[in-house]
């Protein structure tokens, strides 16, 4: 009779993490209407932070301020006071017990100051734009800059002020992802995926400008380039102030494959409510999206 016994194998459990994403805070003490109570936006951000103690980090998708550069300094000082640390890849400081806030620029900010002037809060790559990437427990996050005019491919503040999507097919009112941004994203993804040697299981594309407001040639070019890595792709975006969920599939002759899942977030600023999503990943793959859109604040 054999003396062999079954041995228990140590199987690593897939890592699970949750982060919080929100958009369109529009902090501004000078504008305060029912639809745009900008003077109370930071109070709403504080509520979001207080309600998400289990989130490992935060992402805000742009238009944190309503117009001016100085409001960013106020807003970032506020989030620091409430336990978050704005992302700065050049910083050598360590922040024990604090969580990172990853920032994107929105059209409101880019319309009043050069993108490079925000580089302490949103990394800027010369001749590319406000782009950066980071990985977390098997997920590659890519901050994509779509704040370029479709016709001129330029992004100076005066041009961005005039480039506002109306939902109509008017080229001059459309945004685009400039070719250098597309090249940067493809190269960044390739480098990170190769370096991780199988450790990256999905890609998350972060954008202020919503997919519907980006010219489709540039948007689908980038989708196709990222799909080529064979990983699930998710887009998190803001800008429209209206929550929306879209899923685009492609039939390859044998089965339907998901090309991209898109989640458009409602705005924090609107009315007496504040909105945010909690996304949970397990083993590097999106497990759930919990939406909090009806939370009411008194002010």
Short mmCIF file of C-alpha atoms in Angstrom, two decimals:
data_model
loop_
_atom_site.label_atom_id
_atom_site.label_comp_id
_atom_site.label_asym_id
_atom_site.label_seq_id
_atom_site.Cartn_x
_atom_site.Cartn_y
_atom_site.Cartn_z
CA UNK A 1 0.00 0.00 0.00
CA UNK A 2 1.47 3.29 -1.00
CA UNK A 3 2.46 5.72 1.71
CA UNK A 4 1.89 8.69 -0.56
CA UNK A 5 -0.50 11.31 0.70
CA UNK A 6 -2.15 14.17 -1.05
CA UNK A 7 -0.33 17.36 -0.20
CA UNK A 8 -2.12 20.60 0.25
CA UNK A 9 -1.02 23.15 -2.27
CA UNK A 10 -0.55 26.75 -1.31
CA UNK A 11 -2.68 28.58 -3.83
CA UNK A 12 -2.35 32.35 -3.76
CA UNK A 13 -5.67 34.07 -3.55
CA UNK A 14 -6.17 36.79 -6.18
CA UNK A 15 -5.65 40.28 -4.81
CA UNK A 16 -8.81 42.33 -4.37
CA UNK A 17 -8.83 46.11 -4.16
CA UNK A 18 -11.34 48.96 -4.42
CA UNK A 19 -10.77 52.54 -5.51
CA UNK A 20 -13.06 55.56 -5.78
CA UNK A 21 -13.53 57.70 -8.88
CA UNK A 22 -15.39 61.00 -9.24
CA UNK A 23 -15.57 63.84 -11.76
CA UNK A 24 -16.52 67.47 -12.40
CA UNK A 25 -16.17 68.99 -8.95
CA UNK A 26 -16.03 72.55 -10.37
CA UNK A 27 -14.67 74.14 -7.21
CA UNK A 28 -15.24 77.92 -7.35
CA UNK A 29 -16.36 80.27 -4.60
CA UNK A 30 -17.58 82.76 -7.19
CA UNK A 31 -20.35 80.67 -8.79
CA UNK A 32 -23.19 79.32 -6.70
CA UNK A 33 -26.50 78.41 -8.36
CA UNK A 34 -28.77 75.42 -7.80
CA UNK A 35 -27.40 73.56 -10.81
CA UNK A 36 -23.83 74.73 -10.20
CA UNK A 37 -23.34 75.17 -6.43
CA UNK A 38 -19.59 75.38 -6.96
CA UNK A 39 -18.97 77.07 -3.62
CA UNK A 40 -19.99 73.84 -1.87
CA UNK A 41 -18.11 71.37 -4.07
CA UNK A 42 -15.24 70.81 -1.66
CA UNK A 43 -17.76 69.93 1.07
CA UNK A 44 -19.00 67.19 -1.27
CA UNK A 45 -15.47 65.92 -1.86
CA UNK A 46 -15.01 65.66 1.92
CA UNK A 47 -18.17 63.55 2.14
CA UNK A 48 -16.87 61.23 -0.59
CA UNK A 49 -13.61 60.72 1.28
CA UNK A 50 -15.41 60.09 4.58
CA UNK A 51 -17.73 57.51 3.01
CA UNK A 52 -14.97 55.45 1.36
CA UNK A 53 -12.56 54.36 4.12
CA UNK A 54 -11.81 51.07 2.34
CA UNK A 55 -10.74 52.62 -0.97
CA UNK A 56 -7.03 52.22 -1.64
CA UNK A 57 -6.81 55.36 -3.78
CA UNK A 58 -8.90 57.98 -5.59
CA UNK A 59 -9.15 59.27 -9.15
CA UNK A 60 -10.77 62.55 -10.15
CA UNK A 61 -11.48 62.84 -13.85
CA UNK A 62 -11.07 66.56 -14.45
CA UNK A 63 -12.78 69.91 -14.05
CA UNK A 64 -11.85 69.87 -10.38
CA UNK A 65 -11.87 73.66 -10.59
CA UNK A 66 -14.43 75.71 -12.47
CA UNK A 67 -12.00 78.01 -14.22
CA UNK A 68 -8.84 79.35 -12.66
CA UNK A 69 -5.46 77.90 -11.77
CA UNK A 70 -5.49 79.25 -8.19
CA UNK A 71 -8.54 77.10 -7.39
CA UNK A 72 -6.40 74.02 -7.87
CA UNK A 73 -4.06 75.11 -5.11
CA UNK A 74 -7.06 75.62 -2.83
CA UNK A 75 -8.58 72.29 -3.82
CA UNK A 76 -5.38 70.29 -3.45
CA UNK A 77 -4.67 71.88 -0.06
CA UNK A 78 -8.19 70.83 0.95
CA UNK A 79 -7.77 67.17 -0.04
CA UNK A 80 -4.45 67.07 1.81
CA UNK A 81 -6.19 68.31 4.93
CA UNK A 82 -8.62 65.42 4.50
CA UNK A 83 -5.99 62.71 4.26
CA UNK A 84 -5.25 62.38 0.55
CA UNK A 85 -1.99 63.03 -1.29
CA UNK A 86 -2.13 64.44 -4.86
CA UNK A 87 -0.14 62.24 -7.22
CA UNK A 88 3.33 63.51 -8.00
CA UNK A 89 5.70 60.93 -9.51
CA UNK A 90 8.66 63.27 -8.98
CA UNK A 91 8.12 63.54 -5.22
CA UNK A 92 10.55 61.74 -2.93
CA UNK A 93 8.35 62.20 0.14
CA UNK A 94 6.61 59.28 1.79
CA UNK A 95 3.11 59.59 3.18
CA UNK A 96 2.53 56.98 5.85
CA UNK A 97 -1.10 55.94 6.10
CA UNK A 98 -2.35 58.35 3.44
CA UNK A 99 -3.98 57.55 0.12
CA UNK A 100 -3.18 58.97 -3.31
CA UNK A 101 -5.49 61.17 -5.37
CA UNK A 102 -4.74 60.74 -9.07
CA UNK A 103 -5.77 63.84 -11.04
CA UNK A 104 -6.78 64.56 -14.63
CA UNK A 105 -7.27 67.92 -16.27
CA UNK A 106 -10.62 68.97 -17.67
CA UNK A 107 -11.53 71.45 -20.38
CA UNK A 108 -12.41 74.12 -17.80
CA UNK A 109 -8.87 74.05 -16.40
CA UNK A 110 -7.12 73.77 -19.76
CA UNK A 111 -9.17 76.71 -21.05
CA UNK A 112 -7.60 79.15 -18.60
CA UNK A 113 -4.00 77.99 -18.12
CA UNK A 114 -1.38 76.01 -19.99
CA UNK A 115 -1.50 72.30 -19.21
CA UNK A 116 2.14 72.35 -18.17
CA UNK A 117 1.32 74.79 -15.36
CA UNK A 118 -0.57 71.99 -13.57
CA UNK A 119 2.40 69.59 -13.68
CA UNK A 120 2.71 69.42 -9.88
CA UNK A 121 -0.73 67.79 -9.80
CA UNK A 122 -1.08 66.25 -13.28
CA UNK A 123 2.14 65.00 -14.92
CA UNK A 124 2.92 66.69 -18.22
CA UNK A 125 5.02 65.23 -21.06
CA UNK A 126 6.53 67.83 -23.38
CA UNK A 127 5.20 67.61 -26.96
CA UNK A 128 2.60 65.06 -25.84
CA UNK A 129 0.24 66.39 -23.18
CA UNK A 130 -1.08 65.72 -19.68
CA UNK A 131 -0.51 61.98 -19.66
CA UNK A 132 0.83 59.40 -17.23
CA UNK A 133 0.44 55.76 -16.31
CA UNK A 134 0.65 53.64 -13.18
CA UNK A 135 0.03 50.03 -12.25
CA UNK A 136 -1.75 48.68 -9.19
CA UNK A 137 -2.19 45.00 -8.35
CA UNK A 138 -2.39 43.77 -11.93
CA UNK A 139 -4.16 46.77 -13.47
CA UNK A 140 -2.53 49.31 -15.80
CA UNK A 141 -4.07 52.78 -15.59
CA UNK A 142 -3.47 55.22 -18.46
CA UNK A 143 -4.37 58.90 -18.12
CA UNK A 144 -5.31 59.94 -21.66
CA UNK A 145 -5.33 63.59 -22.78
CA UNK A 146 -8.15 64.26 -25.27
CA UNK A 147 -8.03 68.03 -24.79
CA UNK A 148 -7.06 68.91 -28.36
CA UNK A 149 -9.10 70.63 -31.04
CA UNK A 150 -10.21 68.22 -33.78
CA UNK A 151 -9.39 70.61 -36.64
CA UNK A 152 -6.18 72.30 -35.48
CA UNK A 153 -4.88 69.49 -33.20
CA UNK A 154 -3.79 72.28 -30.83
CA UNK A 155 -4.44 72.72 -27.12
CA UNK A 156 -3.59 76.29 -26.15
CA UNK A 157 -6.09 77.78 -23.67
CA UNK A 158 -7.72 80.10 -26.22
CA UNK A 159 -8.42 77.14 -28.51
CA UNK A 160 -9.76 74.95 -25.71
CA UNK A 161 -12.16 77.72 -24.65
CA UNK A 162 -13.69 77.54 -28.13
CA UNK A 163 -13.72 73.74 -28.33
CA UNK A 164 -16.85 72.73 -26.52
CA UNK A 165 -18.81 69.75 -27.76
CA UNK A 166 -22.47 70.51 -28.37
CA UNK A 167 -23.44 66.99 -29.30
CA UNK A 168 -23.72 68.07 -32.93
CA UNK A 169 -21.42 66.88 -35.71
CA UNK A 170 -19.52 70.17 -35.94
CA UNK A 171 -15.84 69.47 -36.42
CA UNK A 172 -14.62 72.71 -34.89
CA UNK A 173 -16.50 71.89 -31.67
CA UNK A 174 -15.02 68.42 -31.34
CA UNK A 175 -12.14 67.18 -29.24
CA UNK A 176 -9.56 64.67 -30.42
CA UNK A 177 -6.76 62.49 -29.09
CA UNK A 178 -3.66 63.84 -30.82
CA UNK A 179 -1.29 61.40 -32.53
CA UNK A 180 1.53 61.91 -29.97
CA UNK A 181 -0.89 60.91 -27.18
CA UNK A 182 -1.91 57.75 -29.06
CA UNK A 183 1.76 56.85 -29.64
CA UNK A 184 2.59 57.54 -26.00
CA UNK A 185 -0.28 55.34 -24.75
CA UNK A 186 0.63 52.42 -27.00
CA UNK A 187 4.31 52.59 -26.03
CA UNK A 188 3.54 53.01 -22.33
CA UNK A 189 1.21 50.02 -22.38
CA UNK A 190 3.76 47.88 -24.22
CA UNK A 191 6.56 48.81 -21.84
CA UNK A 192 4.51 48.22 -18.70
CA UNK A 193 3.05 44.92 -19.94
CA UNK A 194 6.46 43.61 -21.02
CA UNK A 195 8.06 44.64 -17.74
CA UNK A 196 5.27 42.99 -15.72
CA UNK A 197 5.82 39.72 -17.63
CA UNK A 198 2.22 38.55 -17.47
CA UNK A 199 1.37 40.41 -14.29
CA UNK A 200 -0.97 42.93 -15.90
CA UNK A 201 -4.46 41.56 -16.41
CA UNK A 202 -6.44 44.59 -17.64
CA UNK A 203 -6.16 48.21 -18.79
CA UNK A 204 -8.13 51.21 -17.53
CA UNK A 205 -8.20 54.32 -19.72
CA UNK A 206 -8.88 57.53 -17.79
CA UNK A 207 -10.22 60.56 -19.65
CA UNK A 208 -12.02 63.77 -18.83
CA UNK A 209 -13.56 64.19 -22.28
CA UNK A 210 -16.29 61.63 -22.87
CA UNK A 211 -15.98 59.09 -25.67
CA UNK A 212 -19.01 60.56 -27.46
CA UNK A 213 -17.29 63.96 -27.65
CA UNK A 214 -14.00 62.68 -29.10
CA UNK A 215 -13.71 62.26 -32.86
CA UNK A 216 -14.23 58.58 -33.57
CA UNK A 217 -11.15 58.10 -35.74
CA UNK A 218 -8.75 58.92 -32.93
CA UNK A 219 -10.82 57.22 -30.22
CA UNK A 220 -11.17 53.93 -32.09
CA UNK A 221 -7.54 54.03 -33.21
CA UNK A 222 -6.47 54.04 -29.57
CA UNK A 223 -9.03 51.38 -28.62
CA UNK A 224 -7.72 49.10 -31.36
CA UNK A 225 -4.11 49.63 -30.32
CA UNK A 226 -4.87 48.81 -26.70
CA UNK A 227 -7.10 45.87 -27.65
CA UNK A 228 -4.11 44.41 -29.47
CA UNK A 229 -2.56 43.54 -26.10
CA UNK A 230 -5.39 41.07 -25.51
CA UNK A 231 -6.47 42.49 -22.15
CA UNK A 232 -9.88 43.74 -20.98
CA UNK A 233 -10.22 47.49 -21.55
CA UNK A 234 -12.33 49.87 -19.45
CA UNK A 235 -12.80 53.62 -19.93
CA UNK A 236 -13.65 55.93 -17.03
CA UNK A 237 -14.66 59.42 -18.13
CA UNK A 238 -16.50 62.58 -17.12
CA UNK A 239 -17.34 65.90 -18.85
CA UNK A 240 -21.02 65.37 -19.69
CA UNK A 241 -22.35 65.60 -16.08
CA UNK A 242 -24.65 62.68 -16.96
CA UNK A 243 -24.06 59.09 -15.88
CA UNK A 244 -23.92 56.59 -18.73
CA UNK A 245 -22.76 53.02 -19.26
CA UNK A 246 -21.77 51.64 -22.70
CA UNK A 247 -20.37 48.32 -23.83
CA UNK A 248 -18.96 47.83 -27.33
CA UNK A 249 -18.58 44.28 -28.64
CA UNK A 250 -17.05 42.84 -31.78
CA UNK A 251 -17.88 39.55 -33.55
CA UNK A 252 -14.77 37.81 -34.84
CA UNK A 253 -16.57 35.00 -36.68
CA UNK A 254 -16.64 32.61 -33.74
CA UNK A 255 -17.88 34.63 -30.78
CA UNK A 256 -18.58 38.10 -29.47
CA UNK A 257 -15.65 39.80 -27.77
CA UNK A 258 -15.91 42.93 -25.65
CA UNK A 259 -13.78 45.69 -27.14
CA UNK A 260 -14.36 48.24 -24.40
CA UNK A 261 -16.59 48.97 -21.41
CA UNK A 262 -17.24 52.70 -20.85
CA UNK A 263 -18.45 54.32 -17.64
CA UNK A 264 -19.33 58.03 -17.81
CA UNK A 265 -19.66 59.59 -14.39
CA UNK A 266 -22.24 62.18 -13.34
CA UNK A 267 -20.88 65.38 -11.83
CA UNK A 268 -20.08 65.97 -8.18
CA UNK A 269 -21.12 69.61 -8.49
CA UNK A 270 -24.75 69.22 -9.53
CA UNK A 271 -27.51 70.29 -7.12
CA UNK A 272 -27.73 68.91 -3.60
CA UNK A 273 -26.28 65.52 -4.50
CA UNK A 274 -22.75 64.25 -5.01
CA UNK A 275 -21.80 61.28 -7.17
CA UNK A 276 -18.95 58.79 -7.12
CA UNK A 277 -18.26 55.21 -8.17
CA UNK A 278 -16.37 52.50 -6.30
CA UNK A 279 -14.68 49.99 -8.59
CA UNK A 280 -13.46 46.65 -7.27
CA UNK A 281 -10.89 44.52 -9.08
CA UNK A 282 -10.07 40.91 -8.30
CA UNK A 283 -6.98 39.31 -9.77
CA UNK A 284 -6.49 42.38 -11.94
CA UNK A 285 -9.94 42.08 -13.56
CA UNK A 286 -12.96 44.33 -12.95
CA UNK A 287 -15.35 42.61 -10.57
CA UNK A 288 -17.94 45.26 -9.74
CA UNK A 289 -18.91 48.92 -10.20
CA UNK A 290 -20.89 50.35 -7.32
CA UNK A 291 -22.53 53.68 -8.17
CA UNK A 292 -23.43 56.28 -5.55
CA UNK A 293 -25.39 59.00 -7.28
CA UNK A 294 -28.22 60.01 -4.96
CA UNK A 295 -26.31 60.99 -1.83
CA UNK A 296 -27.70 64.29 -0.53
CA UNK A 297 -25.78 66.99 1.29
CA UNK A 298 -27.21 69.93 3.24
CA UNK A 299 -25.49 73.29 2.95
#
